[in-house]
CSV table of C-alpha atoms in Angstrom, one decimal:
chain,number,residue,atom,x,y,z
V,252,UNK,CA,-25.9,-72.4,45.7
V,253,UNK,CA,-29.5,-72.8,44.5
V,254,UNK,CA,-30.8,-75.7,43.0
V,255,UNK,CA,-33.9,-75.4,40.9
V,256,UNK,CA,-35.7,-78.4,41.5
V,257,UNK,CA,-36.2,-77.3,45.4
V,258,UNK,CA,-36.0,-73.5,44.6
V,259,UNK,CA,-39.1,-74.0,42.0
V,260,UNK,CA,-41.0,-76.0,44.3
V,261,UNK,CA,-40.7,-73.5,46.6
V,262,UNK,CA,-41.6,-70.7,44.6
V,263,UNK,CA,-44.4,-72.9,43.7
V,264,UNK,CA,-43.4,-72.3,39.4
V,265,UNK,CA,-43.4,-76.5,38.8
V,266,UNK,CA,-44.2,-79.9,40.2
V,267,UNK,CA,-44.5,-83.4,39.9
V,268,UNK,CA,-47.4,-86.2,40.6
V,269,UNK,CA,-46.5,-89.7,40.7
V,270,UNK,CA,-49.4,-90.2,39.0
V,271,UNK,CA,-48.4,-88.2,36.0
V,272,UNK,CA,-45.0,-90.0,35.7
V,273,UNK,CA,-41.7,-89.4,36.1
V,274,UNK,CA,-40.2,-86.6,34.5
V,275,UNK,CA,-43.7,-85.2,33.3
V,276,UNK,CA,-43.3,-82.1,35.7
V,277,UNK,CA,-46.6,-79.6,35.8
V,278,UNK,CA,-46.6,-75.6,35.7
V,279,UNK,CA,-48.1,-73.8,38.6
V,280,UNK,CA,-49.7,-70.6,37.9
V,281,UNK,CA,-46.5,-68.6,38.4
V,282,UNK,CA,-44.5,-71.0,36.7
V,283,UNK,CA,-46.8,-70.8,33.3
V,284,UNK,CA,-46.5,-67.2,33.7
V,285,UNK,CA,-42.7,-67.0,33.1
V,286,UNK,CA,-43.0,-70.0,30.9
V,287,UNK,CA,-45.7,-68.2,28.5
V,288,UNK,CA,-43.2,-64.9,29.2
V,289,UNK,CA,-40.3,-66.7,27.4
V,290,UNK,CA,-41.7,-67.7,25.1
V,291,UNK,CA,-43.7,-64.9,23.6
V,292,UNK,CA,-40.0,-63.3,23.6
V,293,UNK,CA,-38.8,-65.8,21.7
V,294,UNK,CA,-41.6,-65.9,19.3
V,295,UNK,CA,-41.2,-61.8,19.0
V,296,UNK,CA,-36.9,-61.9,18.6
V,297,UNK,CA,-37.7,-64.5,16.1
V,298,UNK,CA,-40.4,-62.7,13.8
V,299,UNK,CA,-38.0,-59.6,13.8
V,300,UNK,CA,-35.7,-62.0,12.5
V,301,UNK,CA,-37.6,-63.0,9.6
V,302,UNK,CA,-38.8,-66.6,10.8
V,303,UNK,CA,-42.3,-67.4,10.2
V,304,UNK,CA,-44.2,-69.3,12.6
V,305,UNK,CA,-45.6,-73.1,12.1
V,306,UNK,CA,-48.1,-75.4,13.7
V,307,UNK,CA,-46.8,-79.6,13.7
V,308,UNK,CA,-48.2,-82.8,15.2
V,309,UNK,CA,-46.4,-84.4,18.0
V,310,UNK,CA,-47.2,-87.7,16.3
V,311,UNK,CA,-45.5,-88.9,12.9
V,312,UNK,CA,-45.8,-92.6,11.4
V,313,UNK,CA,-42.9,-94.7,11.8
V,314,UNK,CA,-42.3,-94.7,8.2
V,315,UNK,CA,-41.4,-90.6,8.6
V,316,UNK,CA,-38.7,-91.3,11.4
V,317,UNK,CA,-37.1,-94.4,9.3
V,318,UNK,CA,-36.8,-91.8,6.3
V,319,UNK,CA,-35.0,-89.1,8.4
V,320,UNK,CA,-32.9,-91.6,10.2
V,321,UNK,CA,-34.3,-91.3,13.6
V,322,UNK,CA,-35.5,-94.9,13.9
V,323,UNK,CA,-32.3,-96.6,12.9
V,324,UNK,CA,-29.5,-93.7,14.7
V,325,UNK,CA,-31.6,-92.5,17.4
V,326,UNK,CA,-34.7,-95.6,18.5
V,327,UNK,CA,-33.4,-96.0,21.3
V,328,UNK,CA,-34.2,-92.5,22.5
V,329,UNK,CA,-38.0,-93.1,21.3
V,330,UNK,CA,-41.0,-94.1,23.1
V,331,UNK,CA,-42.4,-97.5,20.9
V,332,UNK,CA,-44.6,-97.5,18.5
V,333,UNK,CA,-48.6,-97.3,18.7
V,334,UNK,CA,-50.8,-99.1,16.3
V,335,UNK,CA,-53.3,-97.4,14.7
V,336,UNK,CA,-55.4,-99.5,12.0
V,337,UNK,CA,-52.6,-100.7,10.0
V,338,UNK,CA,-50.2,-97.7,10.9
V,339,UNK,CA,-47.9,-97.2,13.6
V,340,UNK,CA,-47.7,-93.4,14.9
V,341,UNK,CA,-44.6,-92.7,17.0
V,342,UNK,CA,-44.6,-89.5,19.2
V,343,UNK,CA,-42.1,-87.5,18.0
V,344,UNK,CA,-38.6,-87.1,19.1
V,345,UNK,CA,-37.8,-84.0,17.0
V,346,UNK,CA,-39.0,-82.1,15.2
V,347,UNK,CA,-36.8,-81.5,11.7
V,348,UNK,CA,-38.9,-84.1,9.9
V,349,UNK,CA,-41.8,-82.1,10.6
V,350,UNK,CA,-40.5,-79.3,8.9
V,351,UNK,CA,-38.9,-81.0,6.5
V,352,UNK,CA,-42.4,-82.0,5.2
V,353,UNK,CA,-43.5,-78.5,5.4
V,354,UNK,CA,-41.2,-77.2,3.1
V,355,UNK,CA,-41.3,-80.2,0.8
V,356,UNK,CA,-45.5,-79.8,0.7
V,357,UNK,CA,-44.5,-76.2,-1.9
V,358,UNK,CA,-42.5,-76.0,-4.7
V,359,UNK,CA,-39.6,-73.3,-3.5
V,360,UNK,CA,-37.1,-70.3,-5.8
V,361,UNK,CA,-34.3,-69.9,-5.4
V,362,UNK,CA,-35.4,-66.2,-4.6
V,363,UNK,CA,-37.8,-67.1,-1.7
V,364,UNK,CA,-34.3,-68.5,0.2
V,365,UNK,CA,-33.3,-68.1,3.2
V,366,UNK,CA,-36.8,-70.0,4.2
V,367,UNK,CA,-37.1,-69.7,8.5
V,368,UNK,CA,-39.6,-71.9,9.7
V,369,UNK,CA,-39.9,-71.9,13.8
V,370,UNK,CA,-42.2,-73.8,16.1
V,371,UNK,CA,-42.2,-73.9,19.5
V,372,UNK,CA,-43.3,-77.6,19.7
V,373,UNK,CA,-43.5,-80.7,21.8
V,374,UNK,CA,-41.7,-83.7,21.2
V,375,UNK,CA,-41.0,-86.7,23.4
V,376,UNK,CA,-37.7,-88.9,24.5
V,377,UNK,CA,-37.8,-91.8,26.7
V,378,UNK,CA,-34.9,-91.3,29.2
V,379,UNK,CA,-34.4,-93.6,31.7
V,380,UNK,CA,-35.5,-92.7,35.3
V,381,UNK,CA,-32.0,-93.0,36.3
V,382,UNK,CA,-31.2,-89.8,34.8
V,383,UNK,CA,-34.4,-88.2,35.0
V,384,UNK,CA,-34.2,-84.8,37.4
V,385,UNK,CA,-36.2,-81.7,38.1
V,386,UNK,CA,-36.8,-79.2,34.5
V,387,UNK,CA,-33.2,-80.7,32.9
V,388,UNK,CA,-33.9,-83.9,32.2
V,389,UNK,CA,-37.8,-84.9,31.5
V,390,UNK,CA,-39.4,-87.2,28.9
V,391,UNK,CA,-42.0,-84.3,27.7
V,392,UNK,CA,-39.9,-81.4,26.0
V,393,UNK,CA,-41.4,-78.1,24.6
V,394,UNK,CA,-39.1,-76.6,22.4
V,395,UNK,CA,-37.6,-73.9,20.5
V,396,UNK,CA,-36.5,-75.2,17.1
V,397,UNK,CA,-36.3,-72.9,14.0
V,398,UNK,CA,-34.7,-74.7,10.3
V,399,UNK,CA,-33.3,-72.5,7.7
V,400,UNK,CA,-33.7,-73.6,4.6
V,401,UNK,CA,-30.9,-72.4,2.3
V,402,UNK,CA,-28.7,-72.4,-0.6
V,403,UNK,CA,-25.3,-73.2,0.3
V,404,UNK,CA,-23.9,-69.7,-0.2
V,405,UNK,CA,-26.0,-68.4,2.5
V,406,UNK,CA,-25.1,-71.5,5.3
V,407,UNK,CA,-22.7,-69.3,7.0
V,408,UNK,CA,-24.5,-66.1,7.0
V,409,UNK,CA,-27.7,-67.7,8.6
V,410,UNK,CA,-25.7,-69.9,11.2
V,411,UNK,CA,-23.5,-66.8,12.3
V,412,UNK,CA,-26.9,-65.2,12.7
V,413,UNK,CA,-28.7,-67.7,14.8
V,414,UNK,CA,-25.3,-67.3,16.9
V,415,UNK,CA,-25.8,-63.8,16.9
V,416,UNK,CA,-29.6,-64.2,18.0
V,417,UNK,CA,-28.4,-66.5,20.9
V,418,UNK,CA,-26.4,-64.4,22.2
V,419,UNK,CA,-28.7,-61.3,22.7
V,420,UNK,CA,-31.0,-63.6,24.0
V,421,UNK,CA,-28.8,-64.5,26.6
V,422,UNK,CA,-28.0,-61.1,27.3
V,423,UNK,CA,-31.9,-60.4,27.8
V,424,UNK,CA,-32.0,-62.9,30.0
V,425,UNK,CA,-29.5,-62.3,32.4
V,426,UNK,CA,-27.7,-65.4,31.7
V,427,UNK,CA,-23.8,-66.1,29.6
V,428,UNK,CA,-22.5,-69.3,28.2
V,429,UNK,CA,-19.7,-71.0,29.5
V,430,UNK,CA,-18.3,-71.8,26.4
V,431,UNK,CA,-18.5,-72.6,22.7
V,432,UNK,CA,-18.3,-76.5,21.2
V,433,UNK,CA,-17.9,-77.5,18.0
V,434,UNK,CA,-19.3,-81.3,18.1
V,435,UNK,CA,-18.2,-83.7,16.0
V,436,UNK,CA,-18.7,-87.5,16.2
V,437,UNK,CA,-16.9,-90.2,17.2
V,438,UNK,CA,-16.1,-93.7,16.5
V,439,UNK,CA,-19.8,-95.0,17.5
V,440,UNK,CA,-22.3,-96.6,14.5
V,441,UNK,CA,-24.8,-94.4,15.7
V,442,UNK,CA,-23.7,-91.4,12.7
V,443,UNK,CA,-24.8,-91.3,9.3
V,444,UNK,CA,-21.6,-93.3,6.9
V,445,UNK,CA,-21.2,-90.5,4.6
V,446,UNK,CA,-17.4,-88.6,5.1
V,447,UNK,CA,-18.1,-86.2,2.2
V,448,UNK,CA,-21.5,-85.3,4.5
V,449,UNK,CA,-19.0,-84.6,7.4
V,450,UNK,CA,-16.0,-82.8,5.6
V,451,UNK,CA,-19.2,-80.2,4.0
V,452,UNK,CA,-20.7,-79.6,7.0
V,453,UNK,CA,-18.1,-79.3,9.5
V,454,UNK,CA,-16.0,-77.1,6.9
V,455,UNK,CA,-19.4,-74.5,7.2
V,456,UNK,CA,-19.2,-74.7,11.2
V,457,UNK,CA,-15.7,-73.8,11.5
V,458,UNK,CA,-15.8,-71.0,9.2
V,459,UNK,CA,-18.8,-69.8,11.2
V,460,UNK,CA,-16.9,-70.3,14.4
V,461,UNK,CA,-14.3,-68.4,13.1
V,462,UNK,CA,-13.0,-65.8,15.4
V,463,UNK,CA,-15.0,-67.6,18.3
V,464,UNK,CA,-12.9,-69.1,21.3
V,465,UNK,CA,-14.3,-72.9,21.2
V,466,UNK,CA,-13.0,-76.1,21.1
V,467,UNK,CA,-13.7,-79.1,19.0
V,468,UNK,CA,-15.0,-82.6,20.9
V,469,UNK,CA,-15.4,-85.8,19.0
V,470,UNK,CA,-18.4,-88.0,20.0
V,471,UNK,CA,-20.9,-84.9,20.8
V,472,UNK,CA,-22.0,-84.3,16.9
V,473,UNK,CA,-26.3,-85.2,16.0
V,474,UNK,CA,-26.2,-88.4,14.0
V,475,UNK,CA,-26.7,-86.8,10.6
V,476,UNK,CA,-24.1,-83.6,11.1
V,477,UNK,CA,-21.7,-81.9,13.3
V,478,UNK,CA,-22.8,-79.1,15.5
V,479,UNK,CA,-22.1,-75.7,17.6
V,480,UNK,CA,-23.3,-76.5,21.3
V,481,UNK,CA,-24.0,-73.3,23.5
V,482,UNK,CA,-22.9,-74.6,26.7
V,483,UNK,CA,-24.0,-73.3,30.2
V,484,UNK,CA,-22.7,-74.1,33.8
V,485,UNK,CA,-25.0,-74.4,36.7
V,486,UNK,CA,-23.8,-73.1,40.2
V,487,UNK,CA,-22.7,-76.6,41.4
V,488,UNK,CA,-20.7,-76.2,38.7
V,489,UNK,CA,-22.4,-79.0,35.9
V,490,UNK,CA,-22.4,-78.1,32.3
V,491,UNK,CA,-25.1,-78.5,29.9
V,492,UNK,CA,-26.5,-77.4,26.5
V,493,UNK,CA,-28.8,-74.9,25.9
V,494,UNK,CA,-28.7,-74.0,22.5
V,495,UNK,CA,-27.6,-74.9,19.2
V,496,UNK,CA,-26.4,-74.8,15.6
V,497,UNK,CA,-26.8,-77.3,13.4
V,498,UNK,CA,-25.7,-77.5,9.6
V,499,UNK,CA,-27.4,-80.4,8.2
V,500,UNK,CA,-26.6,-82.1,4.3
V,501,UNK,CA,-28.6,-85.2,5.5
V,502,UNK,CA,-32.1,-84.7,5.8
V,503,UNK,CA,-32.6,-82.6,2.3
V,504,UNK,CA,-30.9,-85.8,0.8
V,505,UNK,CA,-33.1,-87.9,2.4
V,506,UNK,CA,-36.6,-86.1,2.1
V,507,UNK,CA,-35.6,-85.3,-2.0
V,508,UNK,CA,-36.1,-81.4,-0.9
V,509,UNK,CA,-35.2,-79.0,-3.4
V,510,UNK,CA,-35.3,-75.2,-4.9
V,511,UNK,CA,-35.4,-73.9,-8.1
V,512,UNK,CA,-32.1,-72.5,-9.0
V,513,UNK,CA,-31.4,-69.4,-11.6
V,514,UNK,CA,-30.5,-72.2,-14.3
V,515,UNK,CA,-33.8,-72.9,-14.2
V,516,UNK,CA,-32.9,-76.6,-12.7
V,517,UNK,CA,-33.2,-77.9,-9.1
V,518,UNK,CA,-30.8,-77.6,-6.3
V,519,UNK,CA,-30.4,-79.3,-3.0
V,520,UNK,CA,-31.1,-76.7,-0.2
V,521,UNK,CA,-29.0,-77.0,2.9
V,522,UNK,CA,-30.9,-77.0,5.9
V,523,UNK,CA,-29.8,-75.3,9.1
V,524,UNK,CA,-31.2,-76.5,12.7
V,525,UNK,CA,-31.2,-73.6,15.1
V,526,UNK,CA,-32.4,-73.5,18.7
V,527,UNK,CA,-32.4,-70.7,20.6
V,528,UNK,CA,-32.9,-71.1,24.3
V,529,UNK,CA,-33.5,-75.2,23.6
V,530,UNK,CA,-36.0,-76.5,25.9
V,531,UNK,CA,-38.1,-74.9,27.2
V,532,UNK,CA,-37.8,-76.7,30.5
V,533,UNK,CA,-34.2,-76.6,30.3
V,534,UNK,CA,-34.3,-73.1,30.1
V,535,UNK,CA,-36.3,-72.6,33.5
V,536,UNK,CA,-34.3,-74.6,35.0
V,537,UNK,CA,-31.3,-72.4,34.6
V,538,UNK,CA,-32.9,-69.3,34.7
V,539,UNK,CA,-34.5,-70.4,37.9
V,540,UNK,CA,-30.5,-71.2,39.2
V,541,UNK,CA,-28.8,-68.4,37.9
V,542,UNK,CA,-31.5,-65.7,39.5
V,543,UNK,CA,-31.8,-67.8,42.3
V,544,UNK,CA,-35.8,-66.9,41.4
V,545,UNK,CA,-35.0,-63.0,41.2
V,546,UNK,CA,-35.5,-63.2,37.6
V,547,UNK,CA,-35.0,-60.1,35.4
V,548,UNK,CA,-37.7,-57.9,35.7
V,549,UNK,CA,-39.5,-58.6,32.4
V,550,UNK,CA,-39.9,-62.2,33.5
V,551,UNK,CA,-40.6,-62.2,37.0
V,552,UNK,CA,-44.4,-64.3,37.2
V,553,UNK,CA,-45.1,-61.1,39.7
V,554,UNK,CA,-43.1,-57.8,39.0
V,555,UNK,CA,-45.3,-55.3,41.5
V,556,UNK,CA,-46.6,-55.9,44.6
V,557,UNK,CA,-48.6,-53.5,46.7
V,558,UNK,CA,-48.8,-53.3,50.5
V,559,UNK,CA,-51.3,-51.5,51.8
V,560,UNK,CA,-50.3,-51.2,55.9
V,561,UNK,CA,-53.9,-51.1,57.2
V,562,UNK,CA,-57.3,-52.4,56.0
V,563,UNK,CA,-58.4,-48.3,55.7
V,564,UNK,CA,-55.3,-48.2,52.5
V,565,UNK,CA,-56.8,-51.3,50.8
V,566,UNK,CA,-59.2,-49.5,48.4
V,567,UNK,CA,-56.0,-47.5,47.3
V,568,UNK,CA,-54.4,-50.3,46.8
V,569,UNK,CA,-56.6,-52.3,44.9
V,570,UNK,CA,-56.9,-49.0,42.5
V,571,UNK,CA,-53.0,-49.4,42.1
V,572,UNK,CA,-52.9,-53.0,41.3
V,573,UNK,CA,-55.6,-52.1,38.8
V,574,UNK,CA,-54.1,-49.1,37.0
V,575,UNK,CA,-50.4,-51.5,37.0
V,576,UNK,CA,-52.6,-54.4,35.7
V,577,UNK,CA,-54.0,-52.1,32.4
V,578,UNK,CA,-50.2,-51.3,31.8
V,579,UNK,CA,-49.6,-54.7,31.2
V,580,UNK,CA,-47.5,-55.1,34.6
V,581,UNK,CA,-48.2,-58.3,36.5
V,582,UNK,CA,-49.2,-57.4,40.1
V,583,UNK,CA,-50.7,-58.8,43.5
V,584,UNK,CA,-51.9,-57.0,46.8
V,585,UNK,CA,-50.9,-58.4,49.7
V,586,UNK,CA,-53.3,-57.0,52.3
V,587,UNK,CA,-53.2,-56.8,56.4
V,588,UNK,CA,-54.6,-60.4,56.1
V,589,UNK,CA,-51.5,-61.6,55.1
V,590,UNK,CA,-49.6,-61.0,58.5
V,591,UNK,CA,-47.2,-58.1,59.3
V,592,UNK,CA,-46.0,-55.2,57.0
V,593,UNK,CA,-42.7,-56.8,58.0
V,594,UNK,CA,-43.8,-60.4,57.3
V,595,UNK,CA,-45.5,-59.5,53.9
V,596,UNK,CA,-42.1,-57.6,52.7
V,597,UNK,CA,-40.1,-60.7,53.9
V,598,UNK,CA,-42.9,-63.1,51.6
V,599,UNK,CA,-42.5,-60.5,48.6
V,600,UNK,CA,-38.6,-60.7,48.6
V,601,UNK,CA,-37.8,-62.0,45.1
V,602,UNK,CA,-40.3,-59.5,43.5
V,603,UNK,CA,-38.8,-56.8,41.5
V,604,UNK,CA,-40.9,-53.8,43.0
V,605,UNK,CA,-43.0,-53.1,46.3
V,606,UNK,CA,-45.3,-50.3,46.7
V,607,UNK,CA,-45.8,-49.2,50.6
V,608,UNK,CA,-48.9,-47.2,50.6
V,609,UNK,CA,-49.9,-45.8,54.3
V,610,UNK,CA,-52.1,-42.8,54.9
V,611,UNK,CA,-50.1,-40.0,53.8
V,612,UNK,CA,-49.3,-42.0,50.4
V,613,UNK,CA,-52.6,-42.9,49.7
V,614,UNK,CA,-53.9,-39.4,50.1
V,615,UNK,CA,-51.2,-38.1,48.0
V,616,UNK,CA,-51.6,-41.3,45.3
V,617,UNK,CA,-48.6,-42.1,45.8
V,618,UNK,CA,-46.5,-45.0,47.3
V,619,UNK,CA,-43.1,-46.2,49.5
V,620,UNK,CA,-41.1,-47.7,46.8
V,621,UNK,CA,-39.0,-50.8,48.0
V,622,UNK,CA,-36.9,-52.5,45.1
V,623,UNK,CA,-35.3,-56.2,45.6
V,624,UNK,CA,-32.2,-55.5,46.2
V,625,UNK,CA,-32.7,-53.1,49.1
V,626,UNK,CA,-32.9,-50.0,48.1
V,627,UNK,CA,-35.6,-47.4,49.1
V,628,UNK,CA,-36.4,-44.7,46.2
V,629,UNK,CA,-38.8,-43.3,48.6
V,630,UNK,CA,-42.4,-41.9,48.1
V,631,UNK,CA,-42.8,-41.9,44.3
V,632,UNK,CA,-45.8,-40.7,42.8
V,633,UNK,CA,-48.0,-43.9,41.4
V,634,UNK,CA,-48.0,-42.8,38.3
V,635,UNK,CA,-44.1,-42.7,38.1
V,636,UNK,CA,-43.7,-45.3,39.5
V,637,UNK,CA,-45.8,-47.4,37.0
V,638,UNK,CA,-43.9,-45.2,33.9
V,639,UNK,CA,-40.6,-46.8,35.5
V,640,UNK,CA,-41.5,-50.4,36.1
V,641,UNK,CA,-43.2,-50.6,32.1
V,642,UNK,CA,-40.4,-48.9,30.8
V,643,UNK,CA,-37.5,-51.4,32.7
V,644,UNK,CA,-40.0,-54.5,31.4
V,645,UNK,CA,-40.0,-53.1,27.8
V,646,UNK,CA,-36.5,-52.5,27.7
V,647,UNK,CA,-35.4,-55.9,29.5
V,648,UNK,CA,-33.1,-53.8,31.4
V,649,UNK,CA,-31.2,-55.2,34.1
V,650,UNK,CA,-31.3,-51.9,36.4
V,651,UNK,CA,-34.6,-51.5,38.5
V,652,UNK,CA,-34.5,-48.3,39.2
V,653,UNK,CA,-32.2,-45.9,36.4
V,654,UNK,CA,-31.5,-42.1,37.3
V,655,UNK,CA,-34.3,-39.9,36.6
């Protein structure tokens, strides 16, 4: 069973300073590698989607979180105000107000819906130490948040989409979800008192979970609207959300946000809060878990390393990590210096591919092909061997080494 928080220490991806603060955890080099990794991907599966990309402050005045509801349903979950002149700025706890003012900043068509605005932002909680733990619990969250601003036609459509995109998503990255909740709430005064608001949107969700094994669980909904929670199961067997689908009546109401309709009048849009792979952090975390820090080949922070057996192979193999390096493949040399042939293949376990190159490979320019999980190719030619490992990172296949 691996456990992220000593398994990333370990691999040296994240850490902590007392200094910093709990749950502020920094990125090592290798960590910001597949951290930077996931989230170009997310950015690209996104753009092929036909989101466009914003920009928001982590800080909002107070008055932007009492419109939204935030600072009357969700305060206690925010760090305190901080005056500035006469204001007080709050850092953020979400981000859907943000965007909320984005699309309310331009009048809006009917034809120019769906809108898909997506940030990968910061925003802050204040949880308590108490439950405060490695990547899955912190108090400075970077994450993937996307609204879809619609008419209410097109809810279902674009929230059986951002479902769809979850899912390949997972599939990319090697992970699966445990199951599918529909959250509703519960008997609690922390949810917006409007029924009509919960009958609309909860309606919307089951329709989209339609034909999706899932089960309903009162007292798990956001404060203004039910939800779909994408929920994931660590090896100790703990579940947890990862992503989400949110339809959301609320916020337009309460920001005045509208479109143009074909009458000519305005409309409400309805906005939909989608989250791909959620935190950021979160994400790692269970990546980290369910790899056991073999990621998937794409991701790995180092996907080729080269092991030269003597100092005399060393100029080869600083040619090889060159030639990988203008492929775009991450690679490292790990030289005599580093101990033992046998030693530096024991240090380089968790990396996808290791190139052997001795005398006879070098003079041939080719290299002794290890892969992760044990096999041996053989002596590959370097230039196949760098067509392979570019074409199994493009693809995000799961195979390292596919038949010829």
């Amino acid at each position: 069973m691996h456990d992220h928080r000593r398994l990333g220490r370990e691999l040296e991806l994240f850490d902590t300073d007392p200094l910093m603060g709990a749950g502020l955890p920094y990125w090592l080099p290798d960590g910001a590698v597949v951290r930077h990794v996931l989230e170009e991907y997310v950015r690209e599966v996104e753009r092929a989607a036909g989101y466009r990309h914003v920009y928001s402050p982590v800080l909002g005045k107070r008055e932007l979180y009492e419109i939204s509801g935030h600072w009357s349903h969700y305060g206690d979950d925010m760090f305190p105000p901080m005056r500035l002149g006469g204001e007080e700025v709050v850092l953020r706890p979400s981000l859907c107000p943000h965007h909320a003012l984005i699309y309310r900043s331009r009048s809006h068509s009917y034809r120019e819906l769906p809108l898909r605005i997506a940030e990968l932002g910061g925003m802050y909680r204040s949880e308590l130490s108490g439950v405060l733990g490695g990547l899955t619990r912190v108090r400075s969250i970077q994450l993937n948040d996307a609204h879809i601003f619609c008419t209410p036609e097109q809810a279902v459509a674009e929230a059986r989409a951002a479902l769809d995109l979850i899912r390949r998503a997972y599939d990319d990255l090697g992970i699966r979800a445990s199951r599918y909740r529909l959250s509703l709430p519960g008997d609690s005064g922390k949810y917006v008192p409007d029924p009509e608001l919960w009958r609309r949107a909860t309606a919307l969700l089951e329709e989209v979970l339609d034909g999706v094994d899932h089960e309903s669980v009162e007292g798990e909904a956001a404060f203004y609207g039910p939800k779909i929670d994408v929920q994931i199961t660590d090896p100790a067997g703990r579940e947890s959300t990862l992503s989400t689908v949110q339809i959301d009546f609320h916020q337009p109401e309460r920001f005045d946000l509208h479109y143009i309709g074909p009458d000519g009048g305005k409309h409400r849009p309805v906005m939909v809060h989608r989250s791909i792979i959620g935190s950021v952090e979160r994400a790692v975390a269970h990546l980290i878990e369910a790899h056991g820090g073999a990621f998937p080949v794409w991701l790995a922070p180092v996907q080729l390393v080269v092991l030269p057996v003597a100092e005399a192979q060393e100029e080869r193999a600083h040619e090889l990590v060159r030639r990988a390096e203008a492929r775009g493949i991450r690679a490292e040399l790990s030289g005599p210096g580093h101990g033992t042939l046998g030693a530096r293949v024991r240090a380089a376990r968790l990396v996808p591919y290791q190139a052997v190159i001795g005398e006879r490979e070098a003079d041939a320019d080719c290299a002794a092909v290890r892969l992760r999980d044990g096999r041996r190719p053989g002596v590959v030619p370097v230039g196949e061997l760098l067509e392979r490992i570019a074409a199994r990172s493009g693809d995000r296949g799961a195979e390292l080494w596919a038949a010829a």
